[in-house]
Amino acid sequence: DVKVTQSSRYLVKRTGEKVFLECVQDMDHENMFWYRQDPGLGLRLIYFSYDVKMKEKGDIPEGYSVSREKKERFSLILESASTNQTSMYLCASSLAGAQPQHFGDGTRLSIL
Amino acid sequence: GEDVEQSLFLSVREGDSSVINCTYTDSSSTYLYWYKQEPGAGLQLLTYIFSNMDMKQDQRLTVLLNKKDKHLSLRIADTQTGDSAIYFCAEISGGSYIPTFGRGTSLIVHP
């Protein structure tokens, strides 16, 4: 089975901090994704990557950056956390192209 | 852009069948997926169907695809309280990495 592991289930940070969310997949998947999920807004794509060191902006990249130095790891960075970034963050990976995505358990991030 | 629509809520009695419906607009969809999300958790891939199929059955789950009407449904037989969750429909076209998700249907199973 595919395993996508997010480093924290719950995280509390302060406004202005630099925040790192880590995601690791163990199935040699090409594609990796970061979403945020908010009530009433569904899933919104922040960034995705289709190869090592490659990244593409999703629908809501402002205030975020990403890093993919190794194929299995995709990091989401909040450069200067703000309260409106309080959300559930979901990482996903897929083998290649249009293959189904597999999700981690999510990180519930609170910015105080 | 392309769109995927689902109703927001469905309430069923334990032991009955549940049918969750989804419509989509992208005529070049290649894969159509169903995901389940339990409270506080990520999305779990339940099943998926290729666009050249009409039906797929997997134990208590049956997926029906009407490509002409761009309509996808998920039937859960003998629904249990453990099936209570949010169910997401998603589609992806062959040339894309990015699926389009519906907003999710909240399934409530009561005794």
PDB file of C-alpha atoms in Angstrom:
ATOM      1  CA  ASP A   1       0.000   0.000   0.000  1.00  0.00           C
ATOM      2  CA  VAL A   2       1.056   3.570  -0.670  1.00  0.00           C
ATOM      3  CA  LYS A   3       2.109   5.447   2.427  1.00  0.00           C
ATOM      4  CA  VAL A   4       2.124   9.232   2.552  1.00  0.00           C
ATOM      5  CA  THR A   5       3.372  10.518   5.876  1.00  0.00           C
ATOM      6  CA  GLN A   6       2.950  14.049   7.141  1.00  0.00           C
ATOM      7  CA  SER A   7       5.299  15.018   9.931  1.00  0.00           C
ATOM      8  CA  SER A   8       2.708  16.424  12.349  1.00  0.00           C
ATOM      9  CA  ARG A   9      -1.017  15.857  12.911  1.00  0.00           C
ATOM     10  CA  TYR A  10      -1.394  19.073  14.910  1.00  0.00           C
ATOM     11  CA  LEU A  11       0.797  22.161  14.979  1.00  0.00           C
ATOM     12  CA  VAL A  12       0.458  25.496  16.746  1.00  0.00           C
ATOM     13  CA  LYS A  13       2.630  28.430  15.670  1.00  0.00           C
ATOM     14  CA  ARG A  14       2.718  32.175  16.178  1.00  0.00           C
ATOM     15  CA  THR A  15       2.101  34.964  13.688  1.00  0.00           C
ATOM     16  CA  GLY A  16       5.259  35.854  11.794  1.00  0.00           C
ATOM     17  CA  GLU A  17       7.019  32.533  12.350  1.00  0.00           C
ATOM     18  CA  LYS A  18       8.472  30.541   9.474  1.00  0.00           C
ATOM     19  CA  VAL A  19       6.666  27.198   9.408  1.00  0.00           C
ATOM     20  CA  PHE A  20       7.737  23.975   7.720  1.00  0.00           C
ATOM     21  CA  LEU A  21       5.317  21.161   6.906  1.00  0.00           C
ATOM     22  CA  GLU A  22       6.958  17.954   5.764  1.00  0.00           C
ATOM     23  CA  CYS A  23       5.577  15.162   3.626  1.00  0.00           C
ATOM     24  CA  VAL A  24       7.225  11.868   2.669  1.00  0.00           C
ATOM     25  CA  GLN A  25       5.954   9.147   0.322  1.00  0.00           C
ATOM     26  CA  ASP A  26       7.392   5.662   0.051  1.00  0.00           C
ATOM     27  CA  MET A  27       6.219   4.544  -3.407  1.00  0.00           C
ATOM     28  CA  ASP A  28       8.579   6.322  -5.770  1.00  0.00           C
ATOM     29  CA  HIS A  29       5.779   8.576  -6.997  1.00  0.00           C
ATOM     30  CA  GLU A  30       6.638  11.278  -9.517  1.00  0.00           C
ATOM     31  CA  ASN A  31       4.009  13.814  -8.495  1.00  0.00           C
ATOM     32  CA  MET A  32       3.452  15.432  -5.114  1.00  0.00           C
ATOM     33  CA  PHE A  33       0.889  18.020  -4.046  1.00  0.00           C
ATOM     34  CA  TRP A  34      -0.021  20.340  -1.202  1.00  0.00           C
ATOM     35  CA  TYR A  35      -3.646  21.315  -0.549  1.00  0.00           C
ATOM     36  CA  ARG A  36      -5.413  23.230   2.135  1.00  0.00           C
ATOM     37  CA  GLN A  37      -8.933  22.344   3.205  1.00  0.00           C
ATOM     38  CA  ASP A  38     -11.295  24.837   4.789  1.00  0.00           C
ATOM     39  CA  PRO A  39     -14.987  24.428   5.657  1.00  0.00           C
ATOM     40  CA  GLY A  40     -17.188  25.437   2.758  1.00  0.00           C
ATOM     41  CA  LEU A  41     -14.242  25.919   0.390  1.00  0.00           C
ATOM     42  CA  GLY A  42     -13.304  22.309  -0.342  1.00  0.00           C
ATOM     43  CA  LEU A  43      -9.781  21.376  -1.356  1.00  0.00           C
ATOM     44  CA  ARG A  44      -7.602  24.112  -2.797  1.00  0.00           C
ATOM     45  CA  LEU A  45      -4.283  23.362  -4.458  1.00  0.00           C
ATOM     46  CA  ILE A  46      -1.331  25.376  -3.161  1.00  0.00           C
ATOM     47  CA  TYR A  47       1.626  23.909  -5.066  1.00  0.00           C
ATOM     48  CA  PHE A  48       2.549  20.732  -6.853  1.00  0.00           C
ATOM     49  CA  SER A  49       5.711  19.097  -8.143  1.00  0.00           C
ATOM     50  CA  TYR A  50       6.095  16.608 -10.997  1.00  0.00           C
ATOM     51  CA  ASP A  51       9.812  15.953 -10.506  1.00  0.00           C
ATOM     52  CA  VAL A  52      12.694  16.598  -8.159  1.00  0.00           C
ATOM     53  CA  LYS A  53      13.489  20.315  -7.913  1.00  0.00           C
ATOM     54  CA  MET A  54      10.460  21.134 -10.086  1.00  0.00           C
ATOM     55  CA  LYS A  55       7.489  23.033  -8.714  1.00  0.00           C
ATOM     56  CA  GLU A  56       4.360  24.606 -10.104  1.00  0.00           C
ATOM     57  CA  LYS A  57       1.950  27.062  -8.514  1.00  0.00           C
ATOM     58  CA  GLY A  58      -1.547  25.906  -7.804  1.00  0.00           C
ATOM     59  CA  ASP A  59      -4.613  28.037  -7.209  1.00  0.00           C
ATOM     60  CA  ILE A  60      -3.520  29.761  -3.975  1.00  0.00           C
ATOM     61  CA  PRO A  61       0.311  29.958  -3.773  1.00  0.00           C
ATOM     62  CA  GLU A  62       0.520  33.389  -2.122  1.00  0.00           C
ATOM     63  CA  GLY A  63       2.286  33.256   1.237  1.00  0.00           C
ATOM     64  CA  TYR A  64       3.664  29.761   0.610  1.00  0.00           C
ATOM     65  CA  SER A  65       6.707  28.191  -0.971  1.00  0.00           C
ATOM     66  CA  VAL A  66       7.781  24.578  -1.472  1.00  0.00           C
ATOM     67  CA  SER A  67      10.917  22.511  -1.713  1.00  0.00           C
ATOM     68  CA  ARG A  68      11.536  19.155  -3.341  1.00  0.00           C
ATOM     69  CA  GLU A  69      15.194  18.218  -3.032  1.00  0.00           C
ATOM     70  CA  LYS A  70      14.527  14.460  -3.013  1.00  0.00           C
ATOM     71  CA  LYS A  71      11.888  12.508  -4.873  1.00  0.00           C
ATOM     72  CA  GLU A  72      10.210  11.177  -1.767  1.00  0.00           C
ATOM     73  CA  ARG A  73       9.972  14.440   0.188  1.00  0.00           C
ATOM     74  CA  PHE A  74       7.915  17.553  -0.476  1.00  0.00           C
ATOM     75  CA  SER A  75       8.010  20.421   2.010  1.00  0.00           C
ATOM     76  CA  LEU A  76       5.556  23.285   2.343  1.00  0.00           C
ATOM     77  CA  ILE A  77       6.923  26.505   3.827  1.00  0.00           C
ATOM     78  CA  LEU A  78       4.916  29.356   5.273  1.00  0.00           C
ATOM     79  CA  GLU A  79       7.381  32.208   4.978  1.00  0.00           C
ATOM     80  CA  SER A  80       5.751  34.424   7.619  1.00  0.00           C
ATOM     81  CA  ALA A  81       2.717  32.733   9.137  1.00  0.00           C
ATOM     82  CA  SER A  82      -0.508  34.677   9.404  1.00  0.00           C
ATOM     83  CA  THR A  83      -3.783  33.851  11.132  1.00  0.00           C
ATOM     84  CA  ASN A  84      -5.565  33.357   7.805  1.00  0.00           C
ATOM     85  CA  GLN A  85      -3.277  30.392   7.176  1.00  0.00           C
ATOM     86  CA  THR A  86      -4.911  28.465  10.003  1.00  0.00           C
ATOM     87  CA  SER A  87      -6.236  25.408   8.173  1.00  0.00           C
ATOM     88  CA  MET A  88      -6.021  21.689   7.508  1.00  0.00           C
ATOM     89  CA  TYR A  89      -3.090  20.958   5.175  1.00  0.00           C
ATOM     90  CA  LEU A  90      -3.121  17.816   3.075  1.00  0.00           C
ATOM     91  CA  CYS A  91      -0.221  16.317   1.170  1.00  0.00           C
ATOM     92  CA  ALA A  92      -0.809  13.892  -1.708  1.00  0.00           C
ATOM     93  CA  SER A  93       1.258  11.948  -4.207  1.00  0.00           C
ATOM     94  CA  SER A  94       0.532  10.145  -7.470  1.00  0.00           C
ATOM     95  CA  LEU A  95       2.570   7.757  -9.567  1.00  0.00           C
ATOM     96  CA  ALA A  96       2.597   9.815 -12.766  1.00  0.00           C
ATOM     97  CA  GLY A  97       0.292  11.659 -15.111  1.00  0.00           C
ATOM     98  CA  ALA A  98      -3.388  11.079 -14.405  1.00  0.00           C
ATOM     99  CA  GLN A  99      -2.952   8.300 -11.836  1.00  0.00           C
ATOM    100  CA  PRO A 100      -5.003   8.561  -8.605  1.00  0.00           C
ATOM    101  CA  GLN A 101      -3.696  10.666  -5.761  1.00  0.00           C
ATOM    102  CA  HIS A 102      -2.934   9.167  -2.366  1.00  0.00           C
ATOM    103  CA  PHE A 103      -3.237  11.415   0.673  1.00  0.00           C
ATOM    104  CA  GLY A 104      -1.537  11.748   4.030  1.00  0.00           C
ATOM    105  CA  ASP A 105      -3.494  12.092   7.267  1.00  0.00           C
ATOM    106  CA  GLY A 106      -3.270  15.884   7.213  1.00  0.00           C
ATOM    107  CA  THR A 107      -1.769  18.520   9.482  1.00  0.00           C
ATOM    108  CA  ARG A 108      -4.138  20.779  11.378  1.00  0.00           C
ATOM    109  CA  LEU A 109      -2.208  24.031  11.679  1.00  0.00           C
ATOM    110  CA  SER A 110      -3.231  26.830  14.020  1.00  0.00           C
ATOM    111  CA  ILE A 111      -1.583  30.234  13.793  1.00  0.00           C
ATOM    112  CA  LEU A 112      -2.065  32.351  16.906  1.00  0.00           C
TER     113      LEU A 112
ATOM    114  CA  GLY B   1     -12.830  25.950 -15.767  1.00  0.00           C
ATOM    115  CA  GLU B   2     -13.985  22.386 -15.310  1.00  0.00           C
ATOM    116  CA  ASP B   3     -16.389  21.647 -12.499  1.00  0.00           C
ATOM    117  CA  VAL B   4     -17.511  18.737 -10.328  1.00  0.00           C
ATOM    118  CA  GLU B   5     -20.805  18.999  -8.432  1.00  0.00           C
ATOM    119  CA  GLN B   6     -22.111  16.964  -5.529  1.00  0.00           C
ATOM    120  CA  SER B   7     -24.981  17.388  -3.127  1.00  0.00           C
ATOM    121  CA  LEU B   8     -23.824  18.429   0.330  1.00  0.00           C
ATOM    122  CA  PHE B   9     -25.641  15.967   2.576  1.00  0.00           C
ATOM    123  CA  LEU B  10     -27.160  12.493   2.525  1.00  0.00           C
ATOM    124  CA  SER B  11     -28.857  10.813   5.467  1.00  0.00           C
ATOM    125  CA  VAL B  12     -29.638   7.072   5.477  1.00  0.00           C
ATOM    126  CA  ARG B  13     -30.713   4.419   7.926  1.00  0.00           C
ATOM    127  CA  GLU B  14     -28.255   1.723   8.939  1.00  0.00           C
ATOM    128  CA  GLY B  15     -28.635  -1.338   6.707  1.00  0.00           C
ATOM    129  CA  ASP B  16     -30.077   0.621   3.773  1.00  0.00           C
ATOM    130  CA  SER B  17     -28.204   1.377   0.549  1.00  0.00           C
ATOM    131  CA  SER B  18     -26.657   4.808   0.040  1.00  0.00           C
ATOM    132  CA  VAL B  19     -26.287   6.413  -3.355  1.00  0.00           C
ATOM    133  CA  ILE B  20     -24.013   9.432  -3.668  1.00  0.00           C
ATOM    134  CA  ASN B  21     -24.196  11.302  -6.954  1.00  0.00           C
ATOM    135  CA  CYS B  22     -21.729  13.466  -8.827  1.00  0.00           C
ATOM    136  CA  THR B  23     -21.824  15.389 -12.104  1.00  0.00           C
ATOM    137  CA  TYR B  24     -18.843  16.746 -13.989  1.00  0.00           C
ATOM    138  CA  THR B  25     -18.299  18.925 -17.017  1.00  0.00           C
ATOM    139  CA  ASP B  26     -14.981  17.777 -18.511  1.00  0.00           C
ATOM    140  CA  SER B  27     -15.758  15.586 -21.517  1.00  0.00           C
ATOM    141  CA  SER B  28     -12.114  14.454 -21.714  1.00  0.00           C
ATOM    142  CA  SER B  29     -12.086  12.922 -18.233  1.00  0.00           C
ATOM    143  CA  THR B  30      -9.908   9.828 -18.066  1.00  0.00           C
ATOM    144  CA  TYR B  31     -10.219   8.717 -14.458  1.00  0.00           C
ATOM    145  CA  LEU B  32     -13.037   9.330 -12.006  1.00  0.00           C
ATOM    146  CA  TYR B  33     -12.419   8.707  -8.326  1.00  0.00           C
ATOM    147  CA  TRP B  34     -14.246   8.380  -5.056  1.00  0.00           C
ATOM    148  CA  TYR B  35     -12.518   9.336  -1.815  1.00  0.00           C
ATOM    149  CA  LYS B  36     -13.679   8.996   1.788  1.00  0.00           C
ATOM    150  CA  GLN B  37     -12.685  11.406   4.545  1.00  0.00           C
ATOM    151  CA  GLU B  38     -13.366  10.594   8.167  1.00  0.00           C
ATOM    152  CA  PRO B  39     -13.315  13.414  10.762  1.00  0.00           C
ATOM    153  CA  GLY B  40      -9.854  14.858  11.315  1.00  0.00           C
ATOM    154  CA  ALA B  41      -8.224  12.585   8.737  1.00  0.00           C
ATOM    155  CA  GLY B  42      -6.946  12.769   5.192  1.00  0.00           C
ATOM    156  CA  LEU B  43      -8.692  11.503   2.075  1.00  0.00           C
ATOM    157  CA  GLN B  44      -8.723   7.760   1.524  1.00  0.00           C
ATOM    158  CA  LEU B  45      -8.977   6.521  -2.050  1.00  0.00           C
ATOM    159  CA  LEU B  46     -12.001   4.209  -2.121  1.00  0.00           C
ATOM    160  CA  THR B  47     -12.228   3.264  -5.759  1.00  0.00           C
ATOM    161  CA  TYR B  48     -11.809   4.646  -9.241  1.00  0.00           C
ATOM    162  CA  ILE B  49     -13.131   3.956 -12.698  1.00  0.00           C
ATOM    163  CA  PHE B  50     -11.707   4.525 -16.142  1.00  0.00           C
ATOM    164  CA  SER B  51     -13.829   6.595 -18.467  1.00  0.00           C
ATOM    165  CA  ASN B  52     -14.213   3.659 -20.880  1.00  0.00           C
ATOM    166  CA  MET B  53     -16.027   1.608 -18.211  1.00  0.00           C
ATOM    167  CA  ASP B  54     -19.699   1.749 -17.214  1.00  0.00           C
ATOM    168  CA  MET B  55     -19.538   0.013 -13.883  1.00  0.00           C
ATOM    169  CA  LYS B  56     -17.105  -1.194 -11.272  1.00  0.00           C
ATOM    170  CA  GLN B  57     -17.946  -3.288  -8.227  1.00  0.00           C
ATOM    171  CA  ASP B  58     -15.768  -3.755  -5.176  1.00  0.00           C
ATOM    172  CA  GLN B  59     -17.394  -5.600  -2.266  1.00  0.00           C
ATOM    173  CA  ARG B  60     -20.123  -3.256  -0.923  1.00  0.00           C
ATOM    174  CA  LEU B  61     -19.213  -0.460  -3.333  1.00  0.00           C
ATOM    175  CA  THR B  62     -20.631  -0.078  -6.835  1.00  0.00           C
ATOM    176  CA  VAL B  63     -19.577   2.766  -9.123  1.00  0.00           C
ATOM    177  CA  LEU B  64     -21.756   3.626 -12.102  1.00  0.00           C
ATOM    178  CA  LEU B  65     -20.633   5.948 -14.872  1.00  0.00           C
ATOM    179  CA  ASN B  66     -22.939   7.520 -17.432  1.00  0.00           C
ATOM    180  CA  LYS B  67     -20.490   9.203 -19.743  1.00  0.00           C
ATOM    181  CA  LYS B  68     -23.163  10.675 -21.985  1.00  0.00           C
ATOM    182  CA  ASP B  69     -24.737  12.555 -19.071  1.00  0.00           C
ATOM    183  CA  LYS B  70     -21.372  13.050 -17.282  1.00  0.00           C
ATOM    184  CA  HIS B  71     -22.850  11.476 -14.178  1.00  0.00           C
ATOM    185  CA  LEU B  72     -21.023   9.306 -11.647  1.00  0.00           C
ATOM    186  CA  SER B  73     -22.559   7.551  -8.664  1.00  0.00           C
ATOM    187  CA  LEU B  74     -21.288   5.569  -5.699  1.00  0.00           C
ATOM    188  CA  ARG B  75     -23.607   3.006  -4.167  1.00  0.00           C
ATOM    189  CA  ILE B  76     -22.806   1.613  -0.739  1.00  0.00           C
ATOM    190  CA  ALA B  77     -24.752  -1.536   0.061  1.00  0.00           C
ATOM    191  CA  ASP B  78     -25.787  -2.360   3.647  1.00  0.00           C
ATOM    192  CA  THR B  79     -24.600   1.013   4.950  1.00  0.00           C
ATOM    193  CA  GLN B  80     -23.029   0.916   8.412  1.00  0.00           C
ATOM    194  CA  THR B  81     -22.366   3.635  10.994  1.00  0.00           C
ATOM    195  CA  GLY B  82     -18.675   3.336  10.122  1.00  0.00           C
ATOM    196  CA  ASP B  83     -19.531   4.582   6.637  1.00  0.00           C
ATOM    197  CA  SER B  84     -20.421   8.002   8.068  1.00  0.00           C
ATOM    198  CA  ALA B  85     -17.915  10.362   6.469  1.00  0.00           C
ATOM    199  CA  ILE B  86     -17.495  12.917   3.717  1.00  0.00           C
ATOM    200  CA  TYR B  87     -17.278  11.423   0.229  1.00  0.00           C
ATOM    201  CA  PHE B  88     -15.461  13.296  -2.519  1.00  0.00           C
ATOM    202  CA  CYS B  89     -15.867  12.769  -6.221  1.00  0.00           C
ATOM    203  CA  ALA B  90     -12.924  13.768  -8.434  1.00  0.00           C
ATOM    204  CA  GLU B  91     -12.050  13.595 -12.104  1.00  0.00           C
ATOM    205  CA  ILE B  92      -8.878  14.009 -14.093  1.00  0.00           C
ATOM    206  CA  SER B  93      -8.288  14.243 -17.800  1.00  0.00           C
ATOM    207  CA  GLY B  94      -5.509  12.404 -19.573  1.00  0.00           C
ATOM    208  CA  GLY B  95      -3.279  15.384 -20.170  1.00  0.00           C
ATOM    209  CA  SER B  96      -3.292  16.654 -16.608  1.00  0.00           C
ATOM    210  CA  TYR B  97      -1.619  15.953 -13.263  1.00  0.00           C
ATOM    211  CA  ILE B  98      -4.319  17.762 -11.316  1.00  0.00           C
ATOM    212  CA  PRO B  99      -7.719  16.309 -10.439  1.00  0.00           C
ATOM    213  CA  THR B 100     -10.800  18.455  -9.999  1.00  0.00           C
ATOM    214  CA  PHE B 101     -12.576  17.668  -6.740  1.00  0.00           C
ATOM    215  CA  GLY B 102     -16.185  18.151  -5.784  1.00  0.00           C
ATOM    216  CA  ARG B 103     -17.004  19.872  -2.486  1.00  0.00           C
ATOM    217  CA  GLY B 104     -17.873  16.546  -0.851  1.00  0.00           C
ATOM    218  CA  THR B 105     -21.079  14.846   0.302  1.00  0.00           C
ATOM    219  CA  SER B 106     -21.496  14.349   4.032  1.00  0.00           C
ATOM    220  CA  LEU B 107     -23.057  10.893   4.605  1.00  0.00           C
ATOM    221  CA  ILE B 108     -24.847  10.495   7.923  1.00  0.00           C
ATOM    222  CA  VAL B 109     -25.876   6.976   8.923  1.00  0.00           C
ATOM    223  CA  HIS B 110     -28.387   6.706  11.752  1.00  0.00           C
ATOM    224  CA  PRO B 111     -29.660   3.606  13.554  1.00  0.00           C
TER     225      PRO B 111
END
